[in-house]
PDB file of C-alpha atoms in Angstrom:
ATOM      1  CA  UNK R   1      16.934 -18.786  -9.158  1.00 81.00           C
ATOM      2  CA  UNK R   2      15.174 -22.545  -9.772  1.00 88.00           C
ATOM      3  CA  UNK R   3      12.617 -21.222  -7.801  1.00 90.00           C
ATOM      4  CA  UNK R   4      12.626 -18.513  -9.228  1.00 90.00           C
ATOM      5  CA  UNK R   5      13.053 -19.842 -12.855  1.00 90.00           C
ATOM      6  CA  UNK R   6       9.746 -21.766 -11.966  1.00 92.00           C
ATOM      7  CA  UNK R   7       8.102 -19.585 -11.002  1.00 90.00           C
ATOM      8  CA  UNK R   8       8.430 -16.552 -13.878  1.00 90.00           C
ATOM      9  CA  UNK R   9       7.675 -20.411 -16.355  1.00 90.00           C
ATOM     10  CA  UNK R  10       4.231 -20.798 -14.258  1.00 90.00           C
ATOM     11  CA  UNK R  11       3.079 -17.086 -15.085  1.00 89.00           C
ATOM     12  CA  UNK R  12       4.000 -17.052 -18.485  1.00 85.00           C
ATOM     13  CA  UNK R  13       2.398 -19.883 -19.504  1.00 83.00           C
ATOM     14  CA  UNK R  14      -1.565 -19.062 -19.552  1.00 78.00           C
ATOM     15  CA  UNK R  15      -0.665 -15.982 -21.636  1.00 76.00           C
ATOM     16  CA  UNK R  16       0.523 -18.363 -24.442  1.00 77.00           C
ATOM     17  CA  UNK R  17      -2.268 -20.058 -23.625  1.00 75.00           C
ATOM     18  CA  UNK R  18      -4.519 -16.917 -23.199  1.00 74.00           C
ATOM     19  CA  UNK R  19      -6.425 -17.144 -27.000  1.00 75.00           C
ATOM     20  CA  UNK R  20      -7.705 -20.914 -26.425  1.00 80.00           C
ATOM     21  CA  UNK R  21      -8.117 -20.556 -22.779  1.00 75.00           C
ATOM     22  CA  UNK R  22     -10.743 -17.404 -23.945  1.00 78.00           C
ATOM     23  CA  UNK R  23     -12.101 -19.511 -26.295  1.00 80.00           C
ATOM     24  CA  UNK R  24     -12.884 -22.517 -24.100  1.00 80.00           C
ATOM     25  CA  UNK R  25     -13.515 -20.855 -21.088  1.00 79.00           C
ATOM     26  CA  UNK R  26     -14.945 -17.874 -22.300  1.00 82.00           C
ATOM     27  CA  UNK R  27     -16.755 -14.951 -19.127  1.00 81.00           C
ATOM     28  CA  UNK R  28     -15.149 -18.033 -16.973  1.00 85.00           C
ATOM     29  CA  UNK R  29     -11.215 -16.474 -18.258  1.00 83.00           C
ATOM     30  CA  UNK R  30     -11.028 -14.195 -15.440  1.00 84.00           C
ATOM     31  CA  UNK R  31     -11.999 -16.052 -12.880  1.00 87.00           C
ATOM     32  CA  UNK R  32      -9.586 -19.349 -13.747  1.00 87.00           C
ATOM     33  CA  UNK R  33      -6.932 -17.035 -14.612  1.00 87.00           C
ATOM     34  CA  UNK R  34      -6.339 -15.243 -10.948  1.00 90.00           C
ATOM     35  CA  UNK R  35      -7.528 -18.602  -9.394  1.00 92.00           C
ATOM     36  CA  UNK R  36      -4.383 -19.845 -11.219  1.00 92.00           C
ATOM     37  CA  UNK R  37      -2.305 -16.658 -10.161  1.00 93.00           C
ATOM     38  CA  UNK R  38      -3.615 -18.037  -7.206  1.00 94.00           C
ATOM     39  CA  UNK R  39      -2.273 -21.681  -6.838  1.00 94.00           C
ATOM     40  CA  UNK R  40       1.237 -20.571  -8.675  1.00 93.00           C
ATOM     41  CA  UNK R  41       1.751 -18.292  -5.303  1.00 94.00           C
ATOM     42  CA  UNK R  42       0.599 -20.452  -2.168  1.00 94.00           C
ATOM     43  CA  UNK R  43       2.620 -23.193  -4.043  1.00 94.00           C
ATOM     44  CA  UNK R  44       6.221 -21.903  -4.558  1.00 93.00           C
ATOM     45  CA  UNK R  45       5.207 -20.257  -1.618  1.00 94.00           C
ATOM     46  CA  UNK R  46       6.038 -23.256  -0.272  1.00 93.00           C
ATOM     47  CA  UNK R  47       8.550 -24.607  -2.646  1.00 93.00           C
ATOM     48  CA  UNK R  48      10.294 -21.709  -1.780  1.00 92.00           C
ATOM     49  CA  UNK R  49      10.191 -21.991   2.020  1.00 92.00           C
ATOM     50  CA  UNK R  50       8.480 -18.319   1.606  1.00 93.00           C
ATOM     51  CA  UNK R  51       6.707 -18.448   5.756  1.00 93.00           C
ATOM     52  CA  UNK R  52       3.343 -16.058   6.443  1.00 94.00           C
ATOM     53  CA  UNK R  53       5.449 -14.416   8.266  1.00 94.00           C
ATOM     54  CA  UNK R  54       7.575 -13.280   5.811  1.00 92.00           C
ATOM     55  CA  UNK R  55       5.373 -11.192   2.881  1.00 94.00           C
ATOM     56  CA  UNK R  56       2.708  -9.879   6.687  1.00 93.00           C
ATOM     57  CA  UNK R  57       0.243 -12.361   6.424  1.00 94.00           C
ATOM     58  CA  UNK R  58       0.436 -13.665   9.637  1.00 93.00           C
ATOM     59  CA  UNK R  59      -2.982 -12.844  11.643  1.00 93.00           C
ATOM     60  CA  UNK R  60      -1.568  -9.516  13.449  1.00 94.00           C
ATOM     61  CA  UNK R  61      -0.097  -8.678  10.439  1.00 95.00           C
ATOM     62  CA  UNK R  62      -2.986  -8.493   7.966  1.00 96.00           C
ATOM     63  CA  UNK R  63      -4.328  -6.117  10.641  1.00 95.00           C
ATOM     64  CA  UNK R  64      -1.714  -4.041  11.033  1.00 95.00           C
ATOM     65  CA  UNK R  65      -1.100  -3.579   6.745  1.00 95.00           C
ATOM     66  CA  UNK R  66      -4.615  -3.549   6.701  1.00 95.00           C
ATOM     67  CA  UNK R  67      -5.276  -0.686   9.575  1.00 95.00           C
ATOM     68  CA  UNK R  68      -1.726   0.924   8.325  1.00 95.00           C
ATOM     69  CA  UNK R  69      -2.714   1.478   5.004  1.00 94.00           C
ATOM     70  CA  UNK R  70      -6.354   2.805   5.591  1.00 94.00           C
ATOM     71  CA  UNK R  71      -4.740   5.728   8.545  1.00 94.00           C
ATOM     72  CA  UNK R  72      -2.239   7.139   5.769  1.00 93.00           C
ATOM     73  CA  UNK R  73      -4.699   6.383   2.950  1.00 89.00           C
ATOM     74  CA  UNK R  74      -6.991   8.990   5.001  1.00 89.00           C
ATOM     75  CA  UNK R  75      -4.419  10.299   5.780  1.00 90.00           C
ATOM     76  CA  UNK R  76      -2.764  10.989   2.046  1.00 86.00           C
ATOM     77  CA  UNK R  77      -6.404  11.810   0.792  1.00 83.00           C
ATOM     78  CA  UNK R  78      -7.051  14.705   3.279  1.00 84.00           C
ATOM     79  CA  UNK R  79      -3.708  16.058   2.282  1.00 84.00           C
ATOM     80  CA  UNK R  80      -4.564  16.038  -1.231  1.00 79.00           C
ATOM     81  CA  UNK R  81      -8.169  17.223  -1.891  1.00 78.00           C
ATOM     82  CA  UNK R  82      -6.482  20.732   0.778  1.00 80.00           C
ATOM     83  CA  UNK R  83      -4.155  20.627  -1.525  1.00 76.00           C
ATOM     84  CA  UNK R  84      -6.079  20.736  -4.810  1.00 70.00           C
ATOM     85  CA  UNK R  85      -9.101  22.730  -3.857  1.00 70.00           C
ATOM     86  CA  UNK R  86      -6.305  25.739  -2.925  1.00 67.00           C
ATOM     87  CA  UNK R  87      -6.092  25.380  -6.901  1.00 64.00           C
ATOM     88  CA  UNK R  88      -8.834  24.958  -8.382  1.00 64.00           C
ATOM     89  CA  UNK R  89     -11.425  24.448  -5.677  1.00 60.00           C
ATOM     90  CA  UNK R  90     -13.924  21.951  -5.670  1.00 60.00           C
ATOM     91  CA  UNK R  91     -15.389  19.549  -2.464  1.00 58.00           C
ATOM     92  CA  UNK R  92     -14.511  16.062  -0.700  1.00 56.00           C
ATOM     93  CA  UNK R  93     -17.295  14.772  -2.641  1.00 58.00           C
ATOM     94  CA  UNK R  94     -15.762  15.993  -6.141  1.00 58.00           C
ATOM     95  CA  UNK R  95     -12.044  14.166  -5.410  1.00 56.00           C
ATOM     96  CA  UNK R  96     -14.152  10.344  -3.646  1.00 58.00           C
ATOM     97  CA  UNK R  97     -15.889  10.463  -7.004  1.00 55.00           C
ATOM     98  CA  UNK R  98     -15.434   7.130  -8.015  1.00 52.00           C
ATOM     99  CA  UNK R  99     -14.971   7.106 -12.008  1.00 55.00           C
ATOM    100  CA  UNK R 100     -17.033   5.477 -13.748  1.00 60.00           C
ATOM    101  CA  UNK R 101     -16.388   2.191 -12.389  1.00 65.00           C
ATOM    102  CA  UNK R 102     -19.124  -0.209 -11.753  1.00 71.00           C
ATOM    103  CA  UNK R 103     -19.210  -1.496  -7.480  1.00 74.00           C
ATOM    104  CA  UNK R 104     -18.345  -5.432  -9.583  1.00 77.00           C
ATOM    105  CA  UNK R 105     -14.971  -3.958 -11.138  1.00 76.00           C
ATOM    106  CA  UNK R 106     -14.347  -2.453  -8.179  1.00 77.00           C
ATOM    107  CA  UNK R 107     -14.451  -5.327  -5.826  1.00 81.00           C
ATOM    108  CA  UNK R 108     -12.560  -7.884  -8.427  1.00 84.00           C
ATOM    109  CA  UNK R 109      -9.487  -5.280  -8.011  1.00 84.00           C
ATOM    110  CA  UNK R 110      -9.760  -5.120  -5.067  1.00 87.00           C
ATOM    111  CA  UNK R 111     -10.254  -8.397  -4.059  1.00 88.00           C
ATOM    112  CA  UNK R 112      -8.931 -10.811  -6.256  1.00 91.00           C
ATOM    113  CA  UNK R 113      -6.363  -8.053  -8.768  1.00 90.00           C
ATOM    114  CA  UNK R 114      -3.902  -6.502  -6.147  1.00 91.00           C
ATOM    115  CA  UNK R 115      -4.095  -9.011  -3.685  1.00 94.00           C
ATOM    116  CA  UNK R 116      -3.604 -11.873  -5.992  1.00 94.00           C
ATOM    117  CA  UNK R 117      -0.680 -10.004  -8.328  1.00 94.00           C
ATOM    118  CA  UNK R 118       0.879  -9.366  -5.170  1.00 95.00           C
ATOM    119  CA  UNK R 119       0.704 -12.391  -3.340  1.00 95.00           C
ATOM    120  CA  UNK R 120       2.385 -13.193  -6.535  1.00 95.00           C
ATOM    121  CA  UNK R 121       4.728 -11.042  -7.626  1.00 94.00           C
ATOM    122  CA  UNK R 122       5.998  -8.668  -4.144  1.00 94.00           C
ATOM    123  CA  UNK R 123       5.567 -11.993  -1.959  1.00 94.00           C
ATOM    124  CA  UNK R 124       6.953 -14.158  -4.298  1.00 94.00           C
ATOM    125  CA  UNK R 125       9.113 -13.460  -6.918  1.00 94.00           C
ATOM    126  CA  UNK R 126      11.193  -9.751  -5.842  1.00 93.00           C
ATOM    127  CA  UNK R 127      11.201 -11.901  -2.621  1.00 92.00           C
ATOM    128  CA  UNK R 128      12.959 -14.241  -4.010  1.00 91.00           C
ATOM    129  CA  UNK R 129      14.650 -11.670  -6.012  1.00 90.00           C
ATOM    130  CA  UNK R 130      16.297 -10.487  -2.768  1.00 87.00           C
ATOM    131  CA  UNK R 131      17.200 -13.812  -0.851  1.00 84.00           C
ATOM    132  CA  UNK R 132      20.025 -14.634  -3.795  1.00 67.00           C
ATOM    133  CA  UNK R 133      22.029 -11.642  -1.997  1.00 64.00           C
ATOM    134  CA  UNK R 134      22.075 -10.721   1.510  1.00 62.00           C
ATOM    135  CA  UNK R 135      23.838  -7.380   0.350  1.00 64.00           C
ATOM    136  CA  UNK R 136      20.864  -6.702  -2.079  1.00 59.00           C
ATOM    137  CA  UNK R 137      18.800  -5.789   0.986  1.00 63.00           C
ATOM    138  CA  UNK R 138      20.703  -3.099   1.176  1.00 69.00           C
ATOM    139  CA  UNK R 139      20.334   0.352  -1.046  1.00 66.00           C
ATOM    140  CA  UNK R 140      22.357   0.945  -3.548  1.00 71.00           C
ATOM    141  CA  UNK R 141      22.045  -2.855  -4.041  1.00 71.00           C
ATOM    142  CA  UNK R 142      18.174  -3.429  -3.139  1.00 79.00           C
ATOM    143  CA  UNK R 143      18.151  -0.974  -6.301  1.00 85.00           C
ATOM    144  CA  UNK R 144      18.489  -3.887  -8.401  1.00 86.00           C
ATOM    145  CA  UNK R 145      16.176  -6.379  -7.506  1.00 87.00           C
ATOM    146  CA  UNK R 146      13.294  -3.693  -7.750  1.00 89.00           C
ATOM    147  CA  UNK R 147      13.829  -3.076 -11.174  1.00 91.00           C
ATOM    148  CA  UNK R 148      14.621  -6.187 -12.188  1.00 91.00           C
ATOM    149  CA  UNK R 149      11.209  -7.104 -10.687  1.00 91.00           C
ATOM    150  CA  UNK R 150       9.246  -4.504 -11.688  1.00 92.00           C
ATOM    151  CA  UNK R 151      10.610  -4.665 -15.320  1.00 90.00           C
ATOM    152  CA  UNK R 152       9.511  -8.611 -15.647  1.00 90.00           C
ATOM    153  CA  UNK R 153       5.747  -7.256 -13.518  1.00 90.00           C
ATOM    154  CA  UNK R 154       5.536  -4.202 -16.179  1.00 86.00           C
ATOM    155  CA  UNK R 155       6.444  -6.775 -19.043  1.00 83.00           C
ATOM    156  CA  UNK R 156       4.204  -9.484 -18.346  1.00 85.00           C
ATOM    157  CA  UNK R 157       1.398  -7.077 -17.986  1.00 80.00           C
ATOM    158  CA  UNK R 158       1.811  -5.529 -21.413  1.00 70.00           C
ATOM    159  CA  UNK R 159       2.864  -8.480 -23.102  1.00 64.00           C
ATOM    160  CA  UNK R 160       6.260  -8.309 -23.554  1.00 56.00           C
ATOM    161  CA  UNK R 161       6.811 -12.291 -22.221  1.00 52.00           C
ATOM    162  CA  UNK R 162       4.694 -13.528 -24.987  1.00 53.00           C
ATOM    163  CA  UNK R 163       4.666 -10.920 -27.746  1.00 54.00           C
ATOM    164  CA  UNK R 164       7.217  -7.729 -28.253  1.00 55.00           C
ATOM    165  CA  UNK R 165       4.830  -6.522 -31.207  1.00 58.00           C
ATOM    166  CA  UNK R 166       2.633  -5.968 -28.000  1.00 61.00           C
ATOM    167  CA  UNK R 167       4.969  -3.128 -26.319  1.00 64.00           C
ATOM    168  CA  UNK R 168       3.341  -0.119 -25.569  1.00 71.00           C
ATOM    169  CA  UNK R 169       6.594   2.314 -24.365  1.00 75.00           C
ATOM    170  CA  UNK R 170       3.658   4.863 -22.823  1.00 77.00           C
ATOM    171  CA  UNK R 171       1.626   1.832 -20.852  1.00 76.00           C
ATOM    172  CA  UNK R 172       4.938   0.486 -19.579  1.00 80.00           C
ATOM    173  CA  UNK R 173       6.646   3.085 -18.670  1.00 84.00           C
ATOM    174  CA  UNK R 174       3.497   4.099 -16.457  1.00 83.00           C
ATOM    175  CA  UNK R 175       3.066  -0.004 -15.129  1.00 85.00           C
ATOM    176  CA  UNK R 176       6.870   0.989 -14.017  1.00 89.00           C
ATOM    177  CA  UNK R 177       6.288   3.645 -11.704  1.00 89.00           C
ATOM    178  CA  UNK R 178       3.384   2.013 -10.455  1.00 89.00           C
ATOM    179  CA  UNK R 179       5.097  -1.882  -9.476  1.00 91.00           C
ATOM    180  CA  UNK R 180       7.524   0.630  -8.234  1.00 92.00           C
ATOM    181  CA  UNK R 181       5.858   2.273  -6.008  1.00 92.00           C
ATOM    182  CA  UNK R 182       4.425  -1.313  -5.124  1.00 93.00           C
ATOM    183  CA  UNK R 183       7.698  -2.598  -4.424  1.00 94.00           C
ATOM    184  CA  UNK R 184       8.429   0.096  -2.052  1.00 93.00           C
ATOM    185  CA  UNK R 185       5.475   0.078  -0.145  1.00 94.00           C
ATOM    186  CA  UNK R 186       6.813  -4.376   0.387  1.00 94.00           C
ATOM    187  CA  UNK R 187       9.978  -3.452   1.477  1.00 91.00           C
ATOM    188  CA  UNK R 188       9.265  -0.396   3.826  1.00 92.00           C
ATOM    189  CA  UNK R 189       6.208  -2.491   5.587  1.00 93.00           C
ATOM    190  CA  UNK R 190       6.991  -6.179   4.902  1.00 92.00           C
ATOM    191  CA  UNK R 191       3.124  -6.696   4.214  1.00 95.00           C
ATOM    192  CA  UNK R 192       1.522  -7.696   0.892  1.00 96.00           C
ATOM    193  CA  UNK R 193      -2.096  -6.333   2.525  1.00 96.00           C
ATOM    194  CA  UNK R 194      -0.328  -3.124   2.705  1.00 96.00           C
ATOM    195  CA  UNK R 195       0.988  -3.252  -0.974  1.00 95.00           C
ATOM    196  CA  UNK R 196      -2.452  -5.481  -2.228  1.00 95.00           C
ATOM    197  CA  UNK R 197      -4.522  -3.036  -0.833  1.00 93.00           C
ATOM    198  CA  UNK R 198      -2.520  -0.162  -2.393  1.00 92.00           C
ATOM    199  CA  UNK R 199      -2.200  -1.981  -5.963  1.00 91.00           C
ATOM    200  CA  UNK R 200      -6.557  -2.618  -5.733  1.00 88.00           C
ATOM    201  CA  UNK R 201      -6.699   1.648  -4.676  1.00 86.00           C
ATOM    202  CA  UNK R 202      -4.825   2.724  -8.043  1.00 84.00           C
ATOM    203  CA  UNK R 203      -6.133   0.148 -10.535  1.00 81.00           C
ATOM    204  CA  UNK R 204      -9.986   1.350  -9.013  1.00 73.00           C
ATOM    205  CA  UNK R 205      -9.317   4.857  -9.358  1.00 66.00           C
ATOM    206  CA  UNK R 206     -10.857   6.080  -5.723  1.00 60.00           C
ATOM    207  CA  UNK R 207     -10.495   9.785  -6.023  1.00 57.00           C
ATOM    208  CA  UNK R 208     -11.967   8.928 -10.263  1.00 54.00           C
ATOM    209  CA  UNK R 209     -10.653  12.150 -12.204  1.00 52.00           C
ATOM    210  CA  UNK R 210      -8.530  14.081 -10.666  1.00 50.00           C
ATOM    211  CA  UNK R 211      -4.993  12.620 -10.874  1.00 54.00           C
ATOM    212  CA  UNK R 212      -5.892   9.668  -8.211  1.00 63.00           C
ATOM    213  CA  UNK R 213      -2.141   8.814  -9.042  1.00 74.00           C
ATOM    214  CA  UNK R 214      -0.707  11.940  -6.551  1.00 79.00           C
ATOM    215  CA  UNK R 215      -2.588  10.012  -3.362  1.00 82.00           C
ATOM    216  CA  UNK R 216       0.099   7.303  -4.150  1.00 85.00           C
ATOM    217  CA  UNK R 217       2.728   9.915  -4.352  1.00 87.00           C
ATOM    218  CA  UNK R 218       1.124  11.339  -0.815  1.00 88.00           C
ATOM    219  CA  UNK R 219       0.923   7.534   0.214  1.00 91.00           C
ATOM    220  CA  UNK R 220       4.572   7.092  -0.322  1.00 92.00           C
ATOM    221  CA  UNK R 221       5.643  10.638   1.869  1.00 91.00           C
ATOM    222  CA  UNK R 222       2.914   9.571   4.782  1.00 92.00           C
ATOM    223  CA  UNK R 223       4.203   6.296   5.305  1.00 93.00           C
ATOM    224  CA  UNK R 224       7.516   7.074   5.108  1.00 93.00           C
ATOM    225  CA  UNK R 225       6.660  10.325   7.809  1.00 93.00           C
ATOM    226  CA  UNK R 226       4.996   7.626  10.197  1.00 92.00           C
ATOM    227  CA  UNK R 227       7.858   5.597   9.659  1.00 91.00           C
ATOM    228  CA  UNK R 228      10.266   8.272  10.584  1.00 91.00           C
ATOM    229  CA  UNK R 229       7.816   9.072  13.735  1.00 91.00           C
ATOM    230  CA  UNK R 230       7.809   5.641  15.149  1.00 89.00           C
ATOM    231  CA  UNK R 231      11.687   5.613  15.411  1.00 86.00           C
ATOM    232  CA  UNK R 232      11.372   8.146  17.236  1.00 89.00           C
ATOM    233  CA  UNK R 233       9.145   7.359  19.438  1.00 85.00           C
ATOM    234  CA  UNK R 234      11.467   4.227  20.337  1.00 82.00           C
ATOM    235  CA  UNK R 235      14.952   5.929  20.452  1.00 80.00           C
ATOM    236  CA  UNK R 236      12.826   9.212  22.836  1.00 81.00           C
ATOM    237  CA  UNK R 237      11.081   7.189  24.512  1.00 70.00           C
ATOM    238  CA  UNK R 238      12.475   6.759  28.177  1.00 66.00           C
ATOM    239  CA  UNK R 239      12.801   2.477  29.683  1.00 63.00           C
ATOM    240  CA  UNK R 240      10.752   1.863  32.318  1.00 57.00           C
ATOM    241  CA  UNK R 241      13.812   0.634  34.165  1.00 54.00           C
ATOM    242  CA  UNK R 242      16.153   3.433  33.762  1.00 52.00           C
ATOM    243  CA  UNK R 243      12.953   5.438  35.014  1.00 48.00           C
ATOM    244  CA  UNK R 244      12.393   3.298  37.899  1.00 50.00           C
ATOM    245  CA  UNK R 245      15.758   2.644  39.002  1.00 49.00           C
ATOM    246  CA  UNK R 246      15.688  -1.063  38.260  1.00 45.00           C
ATOM    247  CA  UNK R 247      18.250  -0.852  35.217  1.00 43.00           C
ATOM    248  CA  UNK R 248      20.089  -3.909  35.337  1.00 44.00           C
ATOM    249  CA  UNK R 249      23.669  -3.202  35.295  1.00 41.00           C
TER     250      UNK R 249
END
């Protein structure tokens, strides 16, 4: 609990100092803020004893998370395109069109915002919440740390942790849905890389203006189908030792 409270305090601190920091740093505010967040994530991982393997940051886990996201995203985008074109027509290029986002903004969300925020909020905060009690790792108890973590994530984004006057109910609800999906992705894959890519994708609006958030929901379906297929394959795959007659008693 101490590590969780310390993490939240470190996250709120720059928000409280934002006006002064913006005046001093100017155009460097964004870079400084996310460098600070990265430092908080690394510091709290070490302090709380969260290993790189616990959140999917070992080299092989990074490759697996990135590969899995790329494969499932392609499947989801294809399904989205087929359903959309069936309903209102349009070419595949229409659904891959970037909706007014510049290359710099695109890279910023994929390479900075997604990875850094997910390291902190899913890699540290949600992991600390989940470690509070063993039963929280099973349904329905798992919903409690997810809801708490998601609420804190949304409050931090909407400025509620600093001033209730900044609260926007519509924006909060939208963030809550997206954050809940990101928490789901993390708990199902245990890969902060997968979640970081999903976060960056959501921010960057890869699919343009044709309901891009629908692809995140399709990504959920694709991930569940993949996990189900993996489970069935493991159960149905014959035991080599049994097949060759060398099974041990």
